[in-house]
CSV table of C-alpha atoms in Angstrom, one decimal:
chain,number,residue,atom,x,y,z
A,1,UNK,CA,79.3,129.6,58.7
A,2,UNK,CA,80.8,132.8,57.1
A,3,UNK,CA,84.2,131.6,57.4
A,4,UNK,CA,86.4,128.2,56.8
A,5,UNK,CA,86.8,126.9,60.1
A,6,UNK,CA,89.9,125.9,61.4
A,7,UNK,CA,89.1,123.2,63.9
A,8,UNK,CA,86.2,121.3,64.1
A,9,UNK,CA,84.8,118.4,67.2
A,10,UNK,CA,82.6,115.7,66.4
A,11,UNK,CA,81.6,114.1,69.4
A,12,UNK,CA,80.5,110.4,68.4
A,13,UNK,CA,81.6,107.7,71.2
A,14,UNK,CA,79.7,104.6,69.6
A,15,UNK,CA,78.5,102.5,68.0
A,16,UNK,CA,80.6,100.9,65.5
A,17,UNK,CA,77.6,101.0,63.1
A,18,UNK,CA,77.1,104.7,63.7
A,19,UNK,CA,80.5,105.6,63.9
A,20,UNK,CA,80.7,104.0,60.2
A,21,UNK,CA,77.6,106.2,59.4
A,22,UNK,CA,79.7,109.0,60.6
A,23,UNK,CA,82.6,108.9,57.6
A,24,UNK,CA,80.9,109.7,54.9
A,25,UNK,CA,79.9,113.3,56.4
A,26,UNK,CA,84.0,113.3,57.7
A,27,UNK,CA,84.8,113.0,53.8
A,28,UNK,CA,82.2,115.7,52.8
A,29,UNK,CA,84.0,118.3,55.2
A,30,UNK,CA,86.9,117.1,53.8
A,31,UNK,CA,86.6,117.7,50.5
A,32,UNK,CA,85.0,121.0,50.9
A,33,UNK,CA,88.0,121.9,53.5
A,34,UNK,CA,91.4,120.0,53.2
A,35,UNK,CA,93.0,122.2,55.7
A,36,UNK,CA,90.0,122.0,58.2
A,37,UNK,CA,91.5,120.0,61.2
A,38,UNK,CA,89.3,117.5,62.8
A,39,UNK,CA,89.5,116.1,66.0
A,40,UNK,CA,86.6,113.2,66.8
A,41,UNK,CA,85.8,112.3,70.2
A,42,UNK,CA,85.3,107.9,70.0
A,43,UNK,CA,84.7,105.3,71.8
A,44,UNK,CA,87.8,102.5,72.8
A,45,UNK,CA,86.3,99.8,70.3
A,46,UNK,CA,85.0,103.0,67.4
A,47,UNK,CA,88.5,104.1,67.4
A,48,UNK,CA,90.1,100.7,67.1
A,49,UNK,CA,87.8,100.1,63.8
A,50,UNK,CA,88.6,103.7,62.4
A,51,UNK,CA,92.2,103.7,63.1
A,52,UNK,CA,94.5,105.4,60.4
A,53,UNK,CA,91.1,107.3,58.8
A,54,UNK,CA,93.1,110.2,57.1
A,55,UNK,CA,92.9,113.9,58.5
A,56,UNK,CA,91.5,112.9,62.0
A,57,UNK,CA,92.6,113.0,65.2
A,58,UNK,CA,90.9,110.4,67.4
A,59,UNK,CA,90.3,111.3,71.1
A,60,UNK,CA,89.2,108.5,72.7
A,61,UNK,CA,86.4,108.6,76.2
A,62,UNK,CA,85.7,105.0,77.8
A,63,UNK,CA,82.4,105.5,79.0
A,64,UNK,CA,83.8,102.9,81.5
A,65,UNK,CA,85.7,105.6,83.3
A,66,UNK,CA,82.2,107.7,84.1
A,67,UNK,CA,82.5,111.1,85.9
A,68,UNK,CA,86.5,111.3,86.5
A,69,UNK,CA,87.1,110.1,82.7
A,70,UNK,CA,84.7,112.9,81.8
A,71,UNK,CA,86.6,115.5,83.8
A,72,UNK,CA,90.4,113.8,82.4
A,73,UNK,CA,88.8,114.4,79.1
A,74,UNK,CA,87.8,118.3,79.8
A,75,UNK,CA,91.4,119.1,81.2
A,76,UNK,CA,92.8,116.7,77.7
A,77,UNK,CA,90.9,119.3,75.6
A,78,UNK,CA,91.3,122.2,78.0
A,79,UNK,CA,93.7,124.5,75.5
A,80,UNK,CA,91.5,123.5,72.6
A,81,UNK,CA,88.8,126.2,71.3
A,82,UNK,CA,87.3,125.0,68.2
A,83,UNK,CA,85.0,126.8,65.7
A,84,UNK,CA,82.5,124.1,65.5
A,85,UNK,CA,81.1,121.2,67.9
A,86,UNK,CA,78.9,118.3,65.7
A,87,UNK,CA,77.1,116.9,68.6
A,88,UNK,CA,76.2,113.8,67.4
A,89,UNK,CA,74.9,111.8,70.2
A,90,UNK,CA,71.9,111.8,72.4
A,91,UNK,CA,72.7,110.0,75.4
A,92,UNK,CA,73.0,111.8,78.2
A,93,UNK,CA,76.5,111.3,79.0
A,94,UNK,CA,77.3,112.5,75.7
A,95,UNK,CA,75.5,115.3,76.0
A,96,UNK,CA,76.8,116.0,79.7
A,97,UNK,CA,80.7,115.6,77.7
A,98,UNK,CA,79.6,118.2,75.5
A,99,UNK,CA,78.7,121.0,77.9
A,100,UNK,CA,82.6,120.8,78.9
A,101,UNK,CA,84.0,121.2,75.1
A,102,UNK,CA,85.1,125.4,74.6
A,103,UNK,CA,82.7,125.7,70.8
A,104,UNK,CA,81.1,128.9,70.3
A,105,UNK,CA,79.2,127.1,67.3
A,106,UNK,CA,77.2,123.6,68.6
A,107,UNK,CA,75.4,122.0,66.2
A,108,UNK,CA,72.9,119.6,67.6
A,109,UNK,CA,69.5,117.6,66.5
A,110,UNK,CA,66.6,118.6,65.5
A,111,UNK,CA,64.1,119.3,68.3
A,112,UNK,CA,61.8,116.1,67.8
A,113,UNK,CA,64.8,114.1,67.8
A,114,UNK,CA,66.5,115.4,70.8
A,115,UNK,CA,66.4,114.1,74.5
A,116,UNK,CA,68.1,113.2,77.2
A,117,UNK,CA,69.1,117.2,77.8
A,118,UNK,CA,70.7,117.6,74.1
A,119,UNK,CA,68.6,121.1,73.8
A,120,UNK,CA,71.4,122.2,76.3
A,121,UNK,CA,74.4,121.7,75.1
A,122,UNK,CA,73.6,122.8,71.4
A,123,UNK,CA,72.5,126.5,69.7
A,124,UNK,CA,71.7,125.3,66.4
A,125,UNK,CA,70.1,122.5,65.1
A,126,UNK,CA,70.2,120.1,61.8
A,127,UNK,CA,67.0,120.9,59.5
A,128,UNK,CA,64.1,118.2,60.5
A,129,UNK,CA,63.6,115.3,58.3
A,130,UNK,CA,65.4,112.5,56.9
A,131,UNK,CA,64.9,108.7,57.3
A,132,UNK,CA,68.0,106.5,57.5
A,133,UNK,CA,70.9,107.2,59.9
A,134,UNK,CA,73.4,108.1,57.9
A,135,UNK,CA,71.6,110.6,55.8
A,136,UNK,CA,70.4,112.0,59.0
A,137,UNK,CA,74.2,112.1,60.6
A,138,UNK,CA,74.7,114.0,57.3
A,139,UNK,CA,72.6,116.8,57.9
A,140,UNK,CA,74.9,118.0,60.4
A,141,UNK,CA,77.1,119.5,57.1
A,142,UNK,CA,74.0,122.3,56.7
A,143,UNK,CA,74.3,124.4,59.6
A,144,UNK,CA,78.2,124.2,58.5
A,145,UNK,CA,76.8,125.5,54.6
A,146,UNK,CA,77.4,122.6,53.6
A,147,UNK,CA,75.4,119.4,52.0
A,148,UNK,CA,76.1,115.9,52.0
A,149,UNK,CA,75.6,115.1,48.2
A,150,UNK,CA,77.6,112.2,47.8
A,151,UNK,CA,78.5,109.2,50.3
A,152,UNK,CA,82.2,107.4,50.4
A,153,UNK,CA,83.4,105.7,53.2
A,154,UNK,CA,87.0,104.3,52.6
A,155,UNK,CA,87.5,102.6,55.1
A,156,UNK,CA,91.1,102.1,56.3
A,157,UNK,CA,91.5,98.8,55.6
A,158,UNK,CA,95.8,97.9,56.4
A,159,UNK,CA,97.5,95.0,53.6
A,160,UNK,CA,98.5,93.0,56.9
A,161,UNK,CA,94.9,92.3,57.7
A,162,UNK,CA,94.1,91.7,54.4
A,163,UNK,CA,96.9,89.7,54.1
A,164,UNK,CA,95.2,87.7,57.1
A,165,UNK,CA,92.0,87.5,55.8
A,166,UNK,CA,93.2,86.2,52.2
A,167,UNK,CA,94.9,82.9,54.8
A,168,UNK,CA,91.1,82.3,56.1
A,169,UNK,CA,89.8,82.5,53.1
A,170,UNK,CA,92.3,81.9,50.7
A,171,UNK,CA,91.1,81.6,46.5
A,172,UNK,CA,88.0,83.1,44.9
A,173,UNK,CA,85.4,81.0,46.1
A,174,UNK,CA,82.2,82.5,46.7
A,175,UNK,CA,81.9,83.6,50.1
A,176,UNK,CA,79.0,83.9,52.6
A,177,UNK,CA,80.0,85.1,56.1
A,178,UNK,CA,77.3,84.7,59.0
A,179,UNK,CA,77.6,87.0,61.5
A,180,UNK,CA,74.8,86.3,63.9
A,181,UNK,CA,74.7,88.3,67.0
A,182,UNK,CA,74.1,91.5,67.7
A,183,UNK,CA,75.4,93.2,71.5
A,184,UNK,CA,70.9,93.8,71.4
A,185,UNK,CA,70.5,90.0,72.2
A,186,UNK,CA,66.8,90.0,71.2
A,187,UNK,CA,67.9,90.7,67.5
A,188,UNK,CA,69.6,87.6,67.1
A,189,UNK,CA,67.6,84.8,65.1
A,190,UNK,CA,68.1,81.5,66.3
A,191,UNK,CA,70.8,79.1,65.7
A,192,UNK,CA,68.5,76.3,63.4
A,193,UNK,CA,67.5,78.8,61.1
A,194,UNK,CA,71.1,80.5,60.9
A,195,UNK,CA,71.9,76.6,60.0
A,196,UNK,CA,69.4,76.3,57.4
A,197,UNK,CA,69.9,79.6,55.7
A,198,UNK,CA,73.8,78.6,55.4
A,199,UNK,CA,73.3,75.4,54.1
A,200,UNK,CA,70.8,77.0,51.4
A,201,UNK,CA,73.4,78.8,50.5
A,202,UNK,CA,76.6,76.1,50.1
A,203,UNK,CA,73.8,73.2,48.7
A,204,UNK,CA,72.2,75.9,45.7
A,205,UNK,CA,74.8,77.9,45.2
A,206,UNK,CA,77.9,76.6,46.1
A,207,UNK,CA,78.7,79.6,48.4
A,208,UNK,CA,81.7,78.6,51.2
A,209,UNK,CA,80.4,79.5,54.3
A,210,UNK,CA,82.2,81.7,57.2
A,211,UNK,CA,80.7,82.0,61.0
A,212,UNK,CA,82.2,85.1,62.6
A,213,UNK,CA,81.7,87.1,65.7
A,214,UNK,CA,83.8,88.5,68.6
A,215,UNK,CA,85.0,86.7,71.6
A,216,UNK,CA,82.1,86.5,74.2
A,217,UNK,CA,80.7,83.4,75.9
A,218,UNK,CA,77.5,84.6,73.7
A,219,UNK,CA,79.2,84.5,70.6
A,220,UNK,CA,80.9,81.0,71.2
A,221,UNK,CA,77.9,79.6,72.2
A,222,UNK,CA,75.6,80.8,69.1
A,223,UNK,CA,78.4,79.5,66.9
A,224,UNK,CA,78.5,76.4,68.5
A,225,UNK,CA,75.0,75.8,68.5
A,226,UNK,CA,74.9,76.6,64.3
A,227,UNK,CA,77.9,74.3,63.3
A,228,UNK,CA,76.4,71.6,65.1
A,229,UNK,CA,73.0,72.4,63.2
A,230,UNK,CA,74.7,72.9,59.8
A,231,UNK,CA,74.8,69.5,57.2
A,232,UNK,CA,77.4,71.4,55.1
A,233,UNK,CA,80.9,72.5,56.4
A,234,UNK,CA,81.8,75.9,57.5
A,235,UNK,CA,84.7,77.9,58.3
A,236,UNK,CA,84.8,79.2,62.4
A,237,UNK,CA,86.2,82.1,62.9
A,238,UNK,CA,84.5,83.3,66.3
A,239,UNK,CA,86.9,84.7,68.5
A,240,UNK,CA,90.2,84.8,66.0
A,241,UNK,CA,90.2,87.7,64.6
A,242,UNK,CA,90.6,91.8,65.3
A,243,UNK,CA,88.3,94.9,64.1
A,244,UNK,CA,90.8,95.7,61.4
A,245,UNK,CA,90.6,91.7,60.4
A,246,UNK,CA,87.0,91.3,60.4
A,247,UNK,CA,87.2,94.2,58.4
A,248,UNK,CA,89.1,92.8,56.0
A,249,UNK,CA,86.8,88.9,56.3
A,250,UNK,CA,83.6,91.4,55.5
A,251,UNK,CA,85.4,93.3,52.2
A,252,UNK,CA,87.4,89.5,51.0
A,253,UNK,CA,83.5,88.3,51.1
A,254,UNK,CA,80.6,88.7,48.7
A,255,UNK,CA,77.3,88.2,51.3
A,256,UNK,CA,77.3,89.1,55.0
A,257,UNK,CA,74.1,86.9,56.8
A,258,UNK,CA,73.1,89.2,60.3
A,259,UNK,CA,70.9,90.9,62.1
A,260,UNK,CA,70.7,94.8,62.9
A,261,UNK,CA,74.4,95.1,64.4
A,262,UNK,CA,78.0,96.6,63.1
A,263,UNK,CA,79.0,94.1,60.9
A,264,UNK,CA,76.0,94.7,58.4
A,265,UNK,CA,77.0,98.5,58.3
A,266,UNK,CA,81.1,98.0,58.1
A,267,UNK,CA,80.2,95.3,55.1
A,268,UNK,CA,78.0,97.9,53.2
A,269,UNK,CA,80.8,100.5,53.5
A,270,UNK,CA,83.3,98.0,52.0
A,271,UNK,CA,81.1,97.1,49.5
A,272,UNK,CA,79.7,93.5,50.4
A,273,UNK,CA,76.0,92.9,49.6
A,274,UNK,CA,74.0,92.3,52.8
A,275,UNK,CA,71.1,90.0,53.9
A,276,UNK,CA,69.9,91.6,57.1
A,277,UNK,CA,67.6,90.4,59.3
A,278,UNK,CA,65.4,93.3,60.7
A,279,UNK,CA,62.3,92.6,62.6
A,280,UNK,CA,63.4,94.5,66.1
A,281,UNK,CA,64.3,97.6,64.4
A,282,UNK,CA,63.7,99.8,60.9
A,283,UNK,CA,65.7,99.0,58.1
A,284,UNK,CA,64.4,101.8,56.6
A,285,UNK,CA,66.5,103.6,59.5
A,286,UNK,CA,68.9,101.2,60.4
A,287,UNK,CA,69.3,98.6,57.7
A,288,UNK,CA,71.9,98.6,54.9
A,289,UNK,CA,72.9,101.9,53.5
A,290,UNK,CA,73.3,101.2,49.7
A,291,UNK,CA,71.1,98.3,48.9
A,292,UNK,CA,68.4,96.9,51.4
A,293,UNK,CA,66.7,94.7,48.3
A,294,UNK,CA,67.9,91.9,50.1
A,295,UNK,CA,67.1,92.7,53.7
A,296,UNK,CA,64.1,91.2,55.7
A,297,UNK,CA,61.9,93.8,56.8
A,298,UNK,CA,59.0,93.3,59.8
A,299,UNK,CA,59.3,96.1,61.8
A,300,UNK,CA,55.7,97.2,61.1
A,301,UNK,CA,54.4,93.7,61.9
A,302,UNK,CA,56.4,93.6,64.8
A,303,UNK,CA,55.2,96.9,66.3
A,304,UNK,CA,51.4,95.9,65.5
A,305,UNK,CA,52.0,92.6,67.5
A,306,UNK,CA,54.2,93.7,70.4
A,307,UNK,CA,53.2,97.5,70.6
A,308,UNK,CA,49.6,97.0,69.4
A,309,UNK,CA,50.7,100.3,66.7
A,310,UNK,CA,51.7,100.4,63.1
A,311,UNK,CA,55.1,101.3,62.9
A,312,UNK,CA,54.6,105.1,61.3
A,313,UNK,CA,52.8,105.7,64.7
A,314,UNK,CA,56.6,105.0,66.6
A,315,UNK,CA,59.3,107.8,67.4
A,316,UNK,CA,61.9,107.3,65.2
A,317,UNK,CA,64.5,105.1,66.6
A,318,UNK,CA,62.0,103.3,68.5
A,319,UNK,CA,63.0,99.2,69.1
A,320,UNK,CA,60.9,96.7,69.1
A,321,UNK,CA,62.8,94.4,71.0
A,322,UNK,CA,60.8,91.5,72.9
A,323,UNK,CA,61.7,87.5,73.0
A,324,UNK,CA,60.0,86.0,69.8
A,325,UNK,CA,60.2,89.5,67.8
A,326,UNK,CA,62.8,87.8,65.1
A,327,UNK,CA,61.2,84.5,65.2
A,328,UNK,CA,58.4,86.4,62.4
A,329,UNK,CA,61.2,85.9,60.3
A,330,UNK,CA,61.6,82.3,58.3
A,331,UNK,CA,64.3,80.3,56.7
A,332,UNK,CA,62.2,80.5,53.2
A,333,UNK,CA,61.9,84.4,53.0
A,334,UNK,CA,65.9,84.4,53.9
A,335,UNK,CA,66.5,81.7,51.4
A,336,UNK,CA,64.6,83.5,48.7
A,337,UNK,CA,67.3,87.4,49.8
A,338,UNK,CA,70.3,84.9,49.4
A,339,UNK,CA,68.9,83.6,45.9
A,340,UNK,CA,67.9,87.0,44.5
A,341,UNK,CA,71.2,88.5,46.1
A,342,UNK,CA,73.3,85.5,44.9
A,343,UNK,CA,71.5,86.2,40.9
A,344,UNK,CA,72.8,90.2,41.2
A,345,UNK,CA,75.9,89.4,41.9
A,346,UNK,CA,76.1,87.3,39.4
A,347,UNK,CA,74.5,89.6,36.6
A,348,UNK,CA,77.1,92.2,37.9
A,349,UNK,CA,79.8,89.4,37.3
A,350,UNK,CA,78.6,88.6,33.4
């Protein structure tokens, strides 16, 4: 762009994961322009977690509402003309949302990413390339001249759910927090080996043990089925707390135990080492931003098995998601992450 631009849309409905991969490109217009207002188009549940994000005006779309909340949201922004439009999702109701949005500039994917009509909406396009999420969300800074050089989050985390969190889990014990399901039901592992891995982790090393998850009849139920697997106590919190609490559970703890879903991706922004459990999807694309040395990885052996192709032969973003797809992955190879994740944090400690 040739000028500073005054007002800039990101259009980003969901996920929570993504919309976390979202901030650090937020900060990088930031810093380059303070005065640049912002104005990001979320999800219900996105906007919930990102509440009080400095410098951004959240608009929020519940895809629930379908065509007449997409025509309420054209006559919301209806005296709006911004400089820039970051289209940032592919779905087709995203991209349908877009078309309505007055932005002479609309910055879209690249061309073997798009789909779903995106080629439409947009008139220029991020460079091709990168692997991971995040670093490909932050491409959308170069068609602004910009460049994503370094990543912060800061996450607004408020002192009354801190506050909260510190009464769950109140002294410095070392903390494990298990997480186990993902809204992509086939990513979840199964509720012995969530068991076993827990109880590796409170009989070697001592670790208290947290079970977390929203408040679905799917969520109770997993969490159910681990306590009554587990030997060693644990801590249920499934169901008791908000976004901005489970926030502050993830940041007050020092390992977060789950599959491919938004808690691993809020953790790594607050700075809590992760043990992910990826066989369904990429970590490469999708696992833990900063540090994935402790994150299961058979995507490729998944693909070969249940797509008959080596993963580097799949679109990117491609899921592998059949029944028995995590069940590639054991308690001992997640025993062995917590160990060798459990011996950095303690070499970071010394």
């Amino acid at each position: 762009m040739l000028s500073i631009p005054e007002h800039i849309a990101i259009l980003r409905l969901s996920a929570l994961g993504d919309a976390t991969h979202v901030v650090p490109l937020v900060r990088t217009i930031q810093r380059a322009w303070p005065q640049t207002r912002l104005t990001w188009i979320i999800g219900k549940g996105e906007a919930r977690l990102l509440e009080g994000l400095e410098g951004v005006e959240f608009t929020i779309y519940d895809k629930k509402t379908g065509w007449p909340g997409l025509r309420e949201l054209w006559a919301r922004l209806s005296d709006r003309r911004f400089d820039a439009l970051l289209q940032m999702q592919l779905a087709f109701r995203a991209n349908l949302l877009a078309w309505g949005l007055d932005a002479p500039i609309r910055i879209g994917y690249d061309k073997a990413r798009s789909k779903e009509g995106h080629g439409l909406v947009v008139n220029r396009r991020i460079p091709e390339g990168g692997e991971h999420v995040l670093d490909v969300l932050g491409r959308f800074a170069q068609p602004l001249g910009l460049e994503q050089t370094t990543v912060e989050w800061r996450l607004p985390v408020p002192e009354s759910a801190r506050e909260w969190a510190t009464q769950q889990l109140p002294g410095d014990a070392p903390t494990m927090i298990v997480s186990p399901c993902s809204s992509h039901t086939l990513r979840n592992w199964t509720a012995e080996r969530y068991a076993a891995a827990a109880d590796h982790a409170a009989r070697k090393h001592g670790y208290r043990i947290a079970i977390c998850g929203g408040r679905s009849a799917l969520e109770r139920g997993m969490a159910d089925a681990i306590l009554s697997h587990m030997k060693e106590p644990a801590i249920d919190l499934v169901g008791k707390d908000t976004l901005k609490q489970m926030m502050a559970l993830l940041e007050r703890a020092d390992i977060l135990l789950g599959p491919d879903s938004g808690p691993v991706h809020i953790a790594n922004a607050l700075g809590t080492k992760v043990v992910g459990l990826y066989a369904c999807t990429d970590p490469e694309r999708s696992g833990p931003y900063s540090d994935r040395r402790f994150t299961t990885n058979h995507y490729d052996e998944a693909a070969r098995r249940f797509l008959k192709k080596p993963a580097e032969a799949l679109p990117w973003g491609k899921k592998v998601e059949f029944p028995g797809v995590m069940e590639l992955i054991g308690v001992d190879e997640v025993a062995d992450c917590i160990d060798r994740c459990v011996a950095a944090l303690r070499q970071v400690e010394r």
